[in-house]
mmCIF file of C-alpha atoms in Angstrom:
data_model
loop_
_atom_site.group_PDB
_atom_site.id
_atom_site.type_symbol
_atom_site.label_atom_id
_atom_site.label_comp_id
_atom_site.label_asym_id
_atom_site.label_seq_id
_atom_site.Cartn_x
_atom_site.Cartn_y
_atom_site.Cartn_z
ATOM 1 C CA MET G 394 1.118 23.782 28.691
ATOM 2 C CA PRO G 395 1.083 20.594 26.571
ATOM 3 C CA ILE G 396 -1.924 18.318 26.550
ATOM 4 C CA LYS G 397 -1.328 15.104 28.523
ATOM 5 C CA VAL G 398 -2.890 11.867 27.243
ATOM 6 C CA LEU G 399 -2.678 8.382 28.765
ATOM 7 C CA ILE G 400 -3.225 5.479 26.371
ATOM 8 C CA ILE G 401 -4.649 2.310 27.944
ATOM 9 C CA GLY G 402 -3.658 -0.718 25.883
ATOM 10 C CA ASN G 403 -0.986 -3.137 24.785
ATOM 11 C CA THR G 404 2.006 -1.095 23.623
ATOM 12 C CA SER G 405 3.477 -4.103 21.808
ATOM 13 C CA ASP G 406 0.414 -4.390 19.559
ATOM 14 C CA ASP G 407 1.135 -3.429 15.957
ATOM 15 C CA HIS G 408 -1.908 -1.138 15.736
ATOM 16 C CA LEU G 409 -0.835 0.922 18.734
ATOM 17 C CA LYS G 410 2.799 0.967 17.637
ATOM 18 C CA ARG G 411 1.781 2.434 14.273
ATOM 19 C CA PHE G 412 -0.511 4.938 16.005
ATOM 20 C CA ALA G 413 2.385 6.019 18.242
ATOM 21 C CA LYS G 414 4.829 6.181 15.313
ATOM 22 C CA TYR G 415 2.677 8.471 13.182
ATOM 23 C CA MET G 416 1.738 10.606 16.195
ATOM 24 C CA ASP G 417 5.424 11.009 17.027
ATOM 25 C CA ASP G 418 6.176 12.082 13.448
ATOM 26 C CA LEU G 419 3.487 14.779 13.637
ATOM 27 C CA ASN G 420 4.112 15.826 17.245
ATOM 28 C CA LYS G 421 7.684 17.122 16.937
ATOM 29 C CA GLU G 422 6.959 20.197 19.046
ATOM 30 C CA LYS G 423 5.592 17.970 21.835
ATOM 31 C CA LYS G 424 2.339 19.887 22.119
ATOM 32 C CA VAL G 425 0.839 16.552 23.149
ATOM 33 C CA ILE G 426 2.532 14.387 25.795
ATOM 34 C CA ILE G 427 1.477 10.756 25.315
ATOM 35 C CA GLU G 428 2.106 8.151 27.998
ATOM 36 C CA ALA G 429 0.820 4.567 28.172
ATOM 37 C CA PHE G 430 -0.504 2.131 30.745
ATOM 38 C CA ASN G 431 0.220 -1.387 29.568
ATOM 39 C CA ARG G 432 -2.030 -4.168 30.803
ATOM 40 C CA ASN G 433 0.786 -6.682 30.204
ATOM 41 C CA GLU G 434 4.330 -6.839 31.558
ATOM 42 C CA LEU G 435 6.465 -3.822 30.781
ATOM 43 C CA GLN G 436 7.196 -3.639 27.061
ATOM 44 C CA LYS G 437 9.412 -0.684 26.268
ATOM 45 C CA ASN G 438 8.215 1.553 23.457
ATOM 46 C CA ASP G 439 10.261 4.709 22.995
ATOM 47 C CA LEU G 440 7.437 6.327 21.023
ATOM 48 C CA PHE G 441 5.568 6.930 24.296
ATOM 49 C CA ASN G 442 6.950 9.498 26.736
ATOM 50 C CA LYS G 443 6.505 7.026 29.575
ATOM 51 C CA THR G 444 5.025 3.560 29.948
ATOM 52 C CA TYR G 445 3.479 2.112 33.118
ATOM 53 C CA HIS G 446 2.448 -1.511 33.562
ATOM 54 C CA ILE G 447 0.546 -3.748 35.961
ATOM 55 C CA ARG G 448 2.883 -4.897 38.714
ATOM 56 C CA ASN G 449 2.556 -7.832 41.065
ATOM 57 C CA TYR G 450 2.780 -6.734 44.704
ATOM 58 C CA PHE G 451 2.361 -10.197 46.256
ATOM 59 C CA PRO G 452 4.568 -13.309 46.615
ATOM 60 C CA LYS G 453 3.805 -15.904 43.918
ATOM 61 C CA PHE G 454 2.738 -18.575 46.409
ATOM 62 C CA PHE G 455 -0.236 -16.371 47.421
ATOM 63 C CA PHE G 456 -1.790 -17.230 44.062
ATOM 64 C CA LYS G 457 -1.790 -20.988 44.723
ATOM 65 C CA PHE G 458 -4.672 -21.110 47.200
ATOM 66 C CA SER G 459 -7.880 -20.400 45.289
ATOM 67 C CA SER G 460 -9.257 -18.716 42.198
ATOM 68 C CA THR G 461 -11.267 -16.340 44.417
ATOM 69 C CA LEU G 462 -8.117 -15.172 46.183
ATOM 70 C CA ASN G 463 -6.334 -14.880 42.834
ATOM 71 C CA ALA G 464 -9.074 -12.590 41.527
ATOM 72 C CA LEU G 465 -8.883 -10.418 44.646
ATOM 73 C CA LEU G 466 -5.074 -10.148 44.506
ATOM 74 C CA ASN G 467 -5.140 -9.339 40.801
ATOM 75 C CA ARG G 468 -7.698 -6.613 41.413
ATOM 76 C CA ILE G 469 -5.477 -5.101 44.122
ATOM 77 C CA ASN G 470 -2.496 -5.318 41.740
ATOM 78 C CA TYR G 471 -4.427 -3.400 39.077
ATOM 79 C CA LEU G 472 -5.479 -0.669 41.514
ATOM 80 C CA LEU G 473 -2.070 -0.239 43.142
ATOM 81 C CA SER G 474 -0.304 -0.243 39.760
ATOM 82 C CA PHE G 475 -2.603 2.384 38.298
ATOM 83 C CA SER G 476 -2.346 4.603 41.381
ATOM 84 C CA ARG G 477 1.246 5.392 40.307
ATOM 85 C CA VAL G 478 0.239 7.219 37.121
ATOM 86 C CA GLY G 479 -0.021 11.028 36.993
ATOM 87 C CA LYS G 480 -2.844 13.409 36.088
ATOM 88 C CA TYR G 481 -4.092 13.745 32.517
ATOM 89 C CA ASP G 482 -6.303 15.769 30.245
ATOM 90 C CA LEU G 483 -7.538 12.554 28.610
ATOM 91 C CA ILE G 484 -7.402 8.830 29.275
ATOM 92 C CA ASN G 485 -7.859 7.078 25.930
ATOM 93 C CA ILE G 486 -8.811 3.393 26.184
ATOM 94 C CA HIS G 487 -7.657 1.334 23.209
ATOM 95 C CA PHE G 488 -8.985 -2.225 23.237
ATOM 96 C CA LEU G 489 -11.492 -2.581 26.057
ATOM 97 C CA THR G 490 -10.707 -5.218 28.706
ATOM 98 C CA PHE G 491 -11.904 -6.215 32.169
ATOM 99 C CA HIS G 492 -9.048 -4.126 33.621
ATOM 100 C CA SER G 493 -10.814 -0.920 32.605
ATOM 101 C CA TYR G 494 -13.954 -1.941 34.471
ATOM 102 C CA ILE G 495 -11.918 -2.398 37.655
ATOM 103 C CA LEU G 496 -9.947 0.802 37.128
ATOM 104 C CA LEU G 497 -12.851 3.011 36.042
ATOM 105 C CA PRO G 498 -13.150 4.862 39.414
ATOM 106 C CA LEU G 499 -9.421 5.675 39.244
ATOM 107 C CA TYR G 500 -9.697 6.797 35.642
ATOM 108 C CA LYS G 501 -12.201 9.429 36.757
ATOM 109 C CA ARG G 502 -9.854 10.670 39.489
ATOM 110 C CA LYS G 503 -6.783 10.736 37.283
ATOM 111 C CA SER G 504 -8.180 12.428 34.177
ATOM 112 C CA LYS G 505 -10.429 15.317 33.199
ATOM 113 C CA LYS G 506 -11.932 13.294 30.345
ATOM 114 C CA ILE G 507 -12.119 9.626 29.295
ATOM 115 C CA MET G 508 -12.499 8.275 25.747
ATOM 116 C CA ILE G 509 -12.950 4.738 24.445
ATOM 117 C CA SER G 510 -11.524 3.944 21.006
ATOM 118 C CA PRO G 511 -13.133 0.510 20.474
ATOM 119 C CA TRP G 512 -11.676 -2.145 18.220
ATOM 120 C CA GLY G 513 -13.810 -4.577 16.230
ATOM 121 C CA SER G 514 -13.405 -7.373 18.770
ATOM 122 C CA ASP G 515 -14.615 -5.027 21.531
ATOM 123 C CA VAL G 516 -17.986 -4.927 19.805
ATOM 124 C CA TYR G 517 -18.364 -8.161 17.841
ATOM 125 C CA ARG G 518 -16.490 -10.734 19.933
ATOM 126 C CA ILE G 519 -17.428 -10.131 23.576
ATOM 127 C CA PRO G 520 -17.326 -13.642 25.078
ATOM 128 C CA THR G 521 -20.001 -13.330 27.822
ATOM 129 C CA ASN G 522 -23.096 -11.292 28.655
ATOM 130 C CA ASP G 523 -21.480 -10.363 31.977
ATOM 131 C CA LEU G 524 -18.568 -8.686 30.186
ATOM 132 C CA LYS G 525 -21.008 -6.963 27.831
ATOM 133 C CA GLU G 526 -22.837 -5.471 30.819
ATOM 134 C CA LYS G 527 -19.549 -4.289 32.329
ATOM 135 C CA ALA G 528 -18.658 -2.720 28.981
ATOM 136 C CA ARG G 529 -22.015 -0.905 28.928
ATOM 137 C CA LYS G 530 -21.197 0.625 32.300
ATOM 138 C CA ILE G 531 -17.871 1.892 30.947
ATOM 139 C CA TYR G 532 -19.526 3.373 27.845
ATOM 140 C CA LYS G 533 -22.098 5.066 30.074
ATOM 141 C CA THR G 534 -19.365 6.626 32.225
ATOM 142 C CA VAL G 535 -16.897 7.884 29.595
ATOM 143 C CA ASP G 536 -17.080 11.297 27.959
ATOM 144 C CA TYR G 537 -16.236 10.283 24.389
ATOM 145 C CA VAL G 538 -16.393 7.275 22.088
ATOM 146 C CA SER G 539 -14.287 7.485 18.935
ATOM 147 C CA ALA G 540 -15.559 5.784 15.792
ATOM 148 C CA PRO G 541 -15.614 6.555 12.049
ATOM 149 C CA LYS G 542 -18.818 7.256 10.125
ATOM 150 C CA ILE G 543 -19.483 3.653 9.115
ATOM 151 C CA LYS G 544 -21.772 0.807 10.216
ATOM 152 C CA PHE G 545 -19.320 -0.009 13.000
ATOM 153 C CA ARG G 546 -20.344 3.226 14.721
ATOM 154 C CA GLU G 547 -24.031 2.349 14.420
ATOM 155 C CA ASP G 548 -23.357 -1.080 15.941
ATOM 156 C CA ILE G 549 -21.439 0.461 18.853
ATOM 157 C CA GLN G 550 -24.311 2.812 19.575
ATOM 158 C CA GLU G 551 -26.883 0.026 19.331
ATOM 159 C CA VAL G 552 -25.034 -2.572 21.410
ATOM 160 C CA PHE G 553 -23.912 -0.189 24.165
ATOM 161 C CA SER G 554 -26.659 2.488 23.989
ATOM 162 C CA VAL G 555 -24.187 5.275 23.217
ATOM 163 C CA PRO G 556 -25.812 8.695 22.569
ATOM 164 C CA ASP G 557 -24.774 10.785 19.573
ATOM 165 C CA TYR G 558 -23.209 13.546 21.669
ATOM 166 C CA LYS G 559 -20.465 11.200 22.897
ATOM 167 C CA ILE G 560 -19.324 10.201 19.414
ATOM 168 C CA ILE G 561 -16.061 11.626 18.057
ATOM 169 C CA ASP G 562 -15.251 11.040 14.378
ATOM 170 C CA LEU G 563 -11.831 9.380 14.665
ATOM 171 C CA ALA G 564 -10.567 6.270 12.908
ATOM 172 C CA PHE G 565 -7.431 4.190 12.778
ATOM 173 C CA GLY G 566 -5.491 4.551 9.564
ATOM 174 C CA SER G 567 -3.460 2.077 7.550
ATOM 175 C CA GLU G 568 0.302 2.239 7.171
ATOM 176 C CA ASN G 569 -0.007 -0.175 4.259
ATOM 177 C CA ILE G 570 -2.153 2.354 2.385
ATOM 178 C CA ASP G 571 0.699 4.832 2.813
ATOM 179 C CA THR G 572 3.064 2.209 1.404
ATOM 180 C CA LEU G 573 0.770 1.462 -1.550
ATOM 181 C CA ILE G 574 0.558 5.176 -2.358
ATOM 182 C CA ASP G 575 4.357 5.459 -2.219
ATOM 183 C CA ASN G 576 4.712 2.445 -4.547
ATOM 184 C CA GLU G 577 1.956 3.075 -7.089
ATOM 185 C CA SER G 578 4.429 2.556 -9.925
ATOM 186 C CA LEU G 579 5.212 -1.019 -8.823
ATOM 187 C CA SER G 580 3.417 -3.303 -11.296
ATOM 188 C CA LYS G 581 1.794 -6.665 -10.641
ATOM 189 C CA VAL G 582 4.403 -8.265 -12.918
ATOM 190 C CA THR G 583 7.254 -6.848 -10.831
ATOM 191 C CA ALA G 584 5.549 -7.823 -7.562
ATOM 192 C CA LYS G 585 5.111 -11.390 -8.806
ATOM 193 C CA LYS G 586 8.778 -11.562 -9.804
ATOM 194 C CA GLU G 587 9.811 -10.482 -6.299
ATOM 195 C CA LEU G 588 7.880 -13.451 -4.873
ATOM 196 C CA SER G 589 8.907 -15.870 -7.670
ATOM 197 C CA THR G 590 5.274 -16.260 -8.738
ATOM 198 C CA GLU G 591 5.517 -14.583 -12.162
ATOM 199 C CA ASN G 592 4.047 -17.671 -13.846
ATOM 200 C CA SER G 593 1.449 -18.375 -11.159
ATOM 201 C CA PHE G 594 -2.132 -17.477 -10.360
ATOM 202 C CA VAL G 595 -2.006 -16.337 -6.733
ATOM 203 C CA ILE G 596 -4.980 -16.723 -4.369
ATOM 204 C CA THR G 597 -4.575 -15.148 -0.923
ATOM 205 C CA CYS G 598 -6.738 -16.684 1.798
ATOM 206 C CA GLY G 599 -7.639 -14.398 4.719
ATOM 207 C CA TYR G 600 -5.212 -11.949 6.272
ATOM 208 C CA ASN G 601 -4.288 -13.270 9.728
ATOM 209 C CA LYS G 602 -4.127 -16.537 11.643
ATOM 210 C CA HIS G 603 -7.303 -16.147 13.659
ATOM 211 C CA LYS G 604 -9.707 -19.074 13.204
ATOM 212 C CA ALA G 605 -12.448 -16.545 12.476
ATOM 213 C CA HIS G 606 -10.883 -16.143 9.012
ATOM 214 C CA ASN G 607 -12.170 -19.646 8.220
ATOM 215 C CA HIS G 608 -9.065 -20.841 6.375
ATOM 216 C CA LEU G 609 -10.236 -24.450 6.425
ATOM 217 C CA LYS G 610 -13.575 -23.536 4.851
ATOM 218 C CA ILE G 611 -11.694 -21.687 2.112
ATOM 219 C CA ILE G 612 -9.477 -24.736 1.538
ATOM 220 C CA HIS G 613 -12.487 -27.070 1.385
ATOM 221 C CA ALA G 614 -14.133 -24.775 -1.173
ATOM 222 C CA LEU G 615 -10.936 -24.719 -3.259
ATOM 223 C CA ILE G 616 -10.773 -28.522 -3.102
ATOM 224 C CA SER G 617 -14.330 -28.655 -4.473
ATOM 225 C CA VAL G 618 -13.387 -26.557 -7.508
ATOM 226 C CA LYS G 619 -9.808 -27.764 -7.924
ATOM 227 C CA GLU G 620 -10.426 -28.932 -11.488
ATOM 228 C CA THR G 621 -11.590 -25.410 -12.364
ATOM 229 C CA LEU G 622 -8.588 -23.622 -10.865
ATOM 230 C CA PRO G 623 -5.731 -22.499 -13.112
ATOM 231 C CA VAL G 624 -3.081 -25.242 -13.214
ATOM 232 C CA ASN G 625 -0.472 -22.794 -11.957
ATOM 233 C CA THR G 626 -2.426 -21.793 -8.817
ATOM 234 C CA VAL G 627 -0.438 -20.860 -5.710
ATOM 235 C CA LEU G 628 -2.142 -20.232 -2.364
ATOM 236 C CA PHE G 629 -0.913 -17.564 0.067
ATOM 237 C CA PHE G 630 -1.806 -17.668 3.770
ATOM 238 C CA PRO G 631 -0.760 -14.527 5.708
ATOM 239 C CA MET G 632 -0.491 -15.807 9.308
ATOM 240 C CA THR G 633 1.719 -13.239 11.008
ATOM 241 C CA TYR G 634 -0.920 -11.731 13.271
ATOM 242 C CA GLY G 635 -3.414 -13.223 15.726
ATOM 243 C CA PRO G 636 -3.469 -15.888 18.456
ATOM 244 C CA SER G 637 -0.885 -18.683 18.173
ATOM 245 C CA ASP G 638 -2.408 -22.100 17.563
ATOM 246 C CA ASP G 639 0.034 -24.725 16.302
ATOM 247 C CA GLU G 640 -2.677 -27.382 16.115
ATOM 248 C CA TYR G 641 -4.796 -25.206 13.824
ATOM 249 C CA LEU G 642 -1.791 -24.350 11.642
ATOM 250 C CA ASN G 643 -0.868 -28.043 11.362
ATOM 251 C CA GLU G 644 -4.426 -28.870 10.371
ATOM 252 C CA ILE G 645 -4.253 -26.277 7.578
ATOM 253 C CA GLU G 646 -0.906 -27.584 6.309
ATOM 254 C CA THR G 647 -2.064 -31.199 6.428
ATOM 255 C CA LYS G 648 -5.148 -30.409 4.370
ATOM 256 C CA LEU G 649 -3.079 -28.476 1.802
ATOM 257 C CA LYS G 650 -0.522 -31.278 1.454
ATOM 258 C CA GLU G 651 -3.165 -33.990 1.224
ATOM 259 C CA ASN G 652 -4.731 -32.185 -1.710
ATOM 260 C CA HIS G 653 -1.436 -31.338 -3.426
ATOM 261 C CA PHE G 654 -1.772 -27.555 -3.357
ATOM 262 C CA THR G 655 1.229 -25.329 -3.949
ATOM 263 C CA TYR G 656 1.185 -22.848 -1.102
ATOM 264 C CA THR G 657 3.127 -20.430 1.082
ATOM 265 C CA ILE G 658 2.293 -19.726 4.714
ATOM 266 C CA PHE G 659 3.658 -16.363 5.834
ATOM 267 C CA ASN G 660 4.191 -16.817 9.577
ATOM 268 C CA GLN G 661 7.202 -14.555 10.105
ATOM 269 C CA TYR G 662 7.200 -10.780 10.435
ATOM 270 C CA LEU G 663 6.311 -8.931 7.216
ATOM 271 C CA SER G 664 7.209 -5.282 6.735
ATOM 272 C CA SER G 665 4.666 -2.900 5.263
ATOM 273 C CA ARG G 666 6.511 -3.177 1.952
ATOM 274 C CA ASP G 667 6.423 -7.008 2.116
ATOM 275 C CA ILE G 668 2.656 -6.866 2.605
ATOM 276 C CA MET G 669 2.274 -4.397 -0.270
ATOM 277 C CA VAL G 670 4.230 -6.692 -2.620
ATOM 278 C CA MET G 671 2.130 -9.698 -1.569
ATOM 279 C CA GLN G 672 -1.091 -7.756 -2.166
ATOM 280 C CA LYS G 673 0.023 -6.574 -5.616
ATOM 281 C CA ALA G 674 1.156 -10.104 -6.538
ATOM 282 C CA THR G 675 -2.259 -11.523 -5.593
ATOM 283 C CA ASP G 676 -4.749 -12.267 -8.378
ATOM 284 C CA LEU G 677 -7.673 -13.164 -6.098
ATOM 285 C CA PHE G 678 -8.182 -12.324 -2.409
ATOM 286 C CA ILE G 679 -10.753 -14.370 -0.452
ATOM 287 C CA CYS G 680 -12.155 -12.947 2.789
ATOM 288 C CA ILE G 681 -14.952 -14.816 4.580
ATOM 289 C CA GLN G 682 -14.141 -14.086 8.211
ATOM 290 C CA ASP G 683 -16.964 -14.196 10.760
ATOM 291 C CA THR G 684 -17.102 -10.464 11.552
ATOM 292 C CA ASP G 685 -15.248 -7.307 10.703
ATOM 293 C CA ALA G 686 -15.431 -3.610 11.562
ATOM 294 C CA ASN G 687 -13.590 -1.407 9.076
ATOM 295 C CA SER G 688 -11.101 -3.676 7.362
ATOM 296 C CA ALA G 689 -7.967 -1.803 6.353
ATOM 297 C CA THR G 690 -6.830 -4.969 4.566
ATOM 298 C CA LEU G 691 -9.874 -4.946 2.287
ATOM 299 C CA GLN G 692 -9.160 -1.323 1.390
ATOM 300 C CA GLU G 693 -5.534 -2.189 0.650
ATOM 301 C CA TYR G 694 -6.519 -4.978 -1.750
ATOM 302 C CA LEU G 695 -8.997 -2.642 -3.460
ATOM 303 C CA LEU G 696 -6.274 -0.026 -3.853
ATOM 304 C CA SER G 697 -3.858 -2.622 -5.221
ATOM 305 C CA GLY G 698 -6.347 -3.525 -7.967
ATOM 306 C CA THR G 699 -6.835 -7.137 -6.856
ATOM 307 C CA ASN G 700 -10.031 -9.102 -7.516
ATOM 308 C CA ILE G 701 -11.828 -9.940 -4.252
ATOM 309 C CA ILE G 702 -14.399 -12.480 -3.108
ATOM 310 C CA LEU G 703 -16.002 -11.200 0.085
ATOM 311 C CA GLY G 704 -18.546 -12.689 2.449
ATOM 312 C CA GLN G 705 -21.828 -10.915 1.751
ATOM 313 C CA TRP G 706 -22.384 -10.480 5.508
ATOM 314 C CA LEU G 707 -19.223 -8.319 5.571
ATOM 315 C CA ARG G 708 -20.262 -5.878 2.865
ATOM 316 C CA TYR G 709 -19.328 -2.262 3.442
ATOM 317 C CA PRO G 710 -21.769 0.429 2.232
ATOM 318 C CA GLN G 711 -18.991 3.049 2.363
ATOM 319 C CA PHE G 712 -17.107 1.152 -0.375
ATOM 320 C CA GLU G 713 -20.188 0.521 -2.535
ATOM 321 C CA GLU G 714 -21.257 4.090 -3.224
ATOM 322 C CA TYR G 715 -19.835 3.913 -6.772
ATOM 323 C CA GLY G 716 -20.832 0.273 -7.399
ATOM 324 C CA ILE G 717 -19.910 -2.993 -5.685
ATOM 325 C CA PRO G 718 -16.154 -3.392 -6.271
ATOM 326 C CA TYR G 719 -15.884 -7.087 -5.381
ATOM 327 C CA TRP G 720 -17.505 -10.451 -5.867
ATOM 328 C CA THR G 721 -19.660 -11.592 -2.947
ATOM 329 C CA THR G 722 -20.609 -15.013 -1.622
ATOM 330 C CA PRO G 723 -23.897 -15.398 0.302
ATOM 331 C CA SER G 724 -22.495 -17.791 2.911
ATOM 332 C CA LYS G 725 -19.323 -19.652 3.830
ATOM 333 C CA ASP G 726 -20.781 -22.892 2.512
ATOM 334 C CA SER G 727 -21.654 -21.281 -0.833
ATOM 335 C CA LEU G 728 -18.056 -20.143 -1.441
ATOM 336 C CA LYS G 729 -17.414 -23.155 -3.702
ATOM 337 C CA ASN G 730 -20.291 -22.071 -5.974
ATOM 338 C CA THR G 731 -18.993 -18.490 -6.092
ATOM 339 C CA LEU G 732 -15.490 -19.737 -6.906
ATOM 340 C CA ASN G 733 -16.860 -21.963 -9.648
ATOM 341 C CA GLU G 734 -18.717 -19.032 -11.200
ATOM 342 C CA TYR G 735 -15.647 -16.821 -10.878
ATOM 343 C CA PHE G 736 -13.304 -19.217 -12.675
ATOM 344 C CA ILE G 737 -15.800 -20.133 -15.377
ATOM 345 C CA SER G 738 -16.220 -16.420 -16.164
ATOM 346 C CA PRO G 739 -13.480 -14.424 -14.375
ATOM 347 C CA THR G 740 -14.799 -10.890 -14.847
ATOM 348 C CA LYS G 741 -12.392 -8.203 -13.680
ATOM 349 C CA ILE G 742 -14.179 -5.718 -11.429
ATOM 350 C CA SER G 743 -12.497 -2.338 -11.666
ATOM 351 C CA VAL G 744 -12.254 -0.071 -8.638
ATOM 352 C CA PRO G 745 -13.644 3.421 -9.392
ATOM 353 C CA LYS G 746 -11.198 6.309 -9.186
ATOM 354 C CA GLU G 747 -13.420 8.053 -6.625
ATOM 355 C CA LEU G 748 -13.235 5.026 -4.312
ATOM 356 C CA LYS G 749 -9.459 4.854 -4.638
ATOM 357 C CA GLU G 750 -9.200 8.496 -3.582
ATOM 358 C CA GLN G 751 -11.514 7.788 -0.650
ATOM 359 C CA ILE G 752 -9.304 4.875 0.422
ATOM 360 C CA LYS G 753 -6.144 6.988 0.146
ATOM 361 C CA ASN G 754 -7.637 9.330 2.732
ATOM 362 C CA ASN G 755 -7.564 6.402 5.189
ATOM 363 C CA ALA G 756 -3.766 6.296 5.197
ATOM 364 C CA TRP G 757 -2.247 6.766 8.649
ATOM 365 C CA SER G 758 -0.404 9.885 7.457
ATOM 366 C CA VAL G 759 -3.849 11.452 6.884
ATOM 367 C CA LYS G 760 -5.864 9.994 9.784
ATOM 368 C CA ILE G 761 -3.318 10.826 12.488
ATOM 369 C CA LYS G 762 -3.947 14.544 11.917
ATOM 370 C CA ASP G 763 -7.520 14.093 13.173
ATOM 371 C CA TRP G 764 -6.289 12.464 16.387
ATOM 372 C CA TYR G 765 -3.643 15.124 16.927
ATOM 373 C CA ASN G 766 -6.095 17.971 16.403
ATOM 374 C CA PHE G 767 -8.648 16.358 18.723
ATOM 375 C CA TYR G 768 -6.070 15.981 21.476
ATOM 376 C CA LEU G 769 -5.046 19.631 21.026
ATOM 377 C CA SER G 770 -8.690 20.702 21.329
ATOM 378 C CA LEU G 771 -9.048 19.298 24.855
#
């Protein structure tokens, strides 16, 4: 009999779509049957055997009376919707939400085992103490918590009091690492030509459109050292992923135009190859976001051989075993000083071969085997 797994999450999210794609490639014999319960409206994803979603069982005008009634009706919708799913060997929660707290009793009835696969925001960006307490209850109830052997795991265990015996060594991979490996022969010169920046010094600022990437602070720092920047500087802003905020985007563009920067904002879909070309064309990558867990993007820039300025609070011991492979800035406000030092004496920091091999092992084509084997072991 095949193992049956139910994924709880948003099947339209790029992370889950890549997970499903690589699992499907490996799971040709269908030894694992993977279905999904989508917390949003039904979004078809053929990579899952079946997808359920939260339905509304009440007339819309019922939701016009009070917020208390709305909360009650939504709770009933969650419970009735989830009651339609089958029986499973494992329910695997990807991206922890309030829905899982409501549905936890049903999870236990519907599945032999439950596992949380927390994302960075599940640990570092919980908006209220009430939600943190609800999350603790979920962590206490589940059988497994998947996390790689990095500081992120330690933080999960500390914040939610997770014992060692619940931890399973599983991590999300990176499709872009696969793409970088497949395109190792593509040079920086060729990548720059593809983006018409062959005569430019390219600085990439952050890697998605979330405000936590502090794009405006990066811009202000660049304004402060503008006289030090190469005259041919071009700024890249990858903004294809994260919450939509037109006001924030307009504020970024206004500031760039006011200070006469040459820039490109990438706000349309980028393929894995597009991202790889952008990373190889970049001369300096700046990352000073508020928090991070196990940044695949940082690994991709290291593998592409790009110089990096990283917030010191984001430093990753697992990447520093062979020496620190990036410049660091002590605080967001000190970025201008770090940039000034960098451009006065732009020392190239080489990435050790051992670290590159370590990063290659974080490709999705490698990591998915761990997930597949774990599911088979149930």
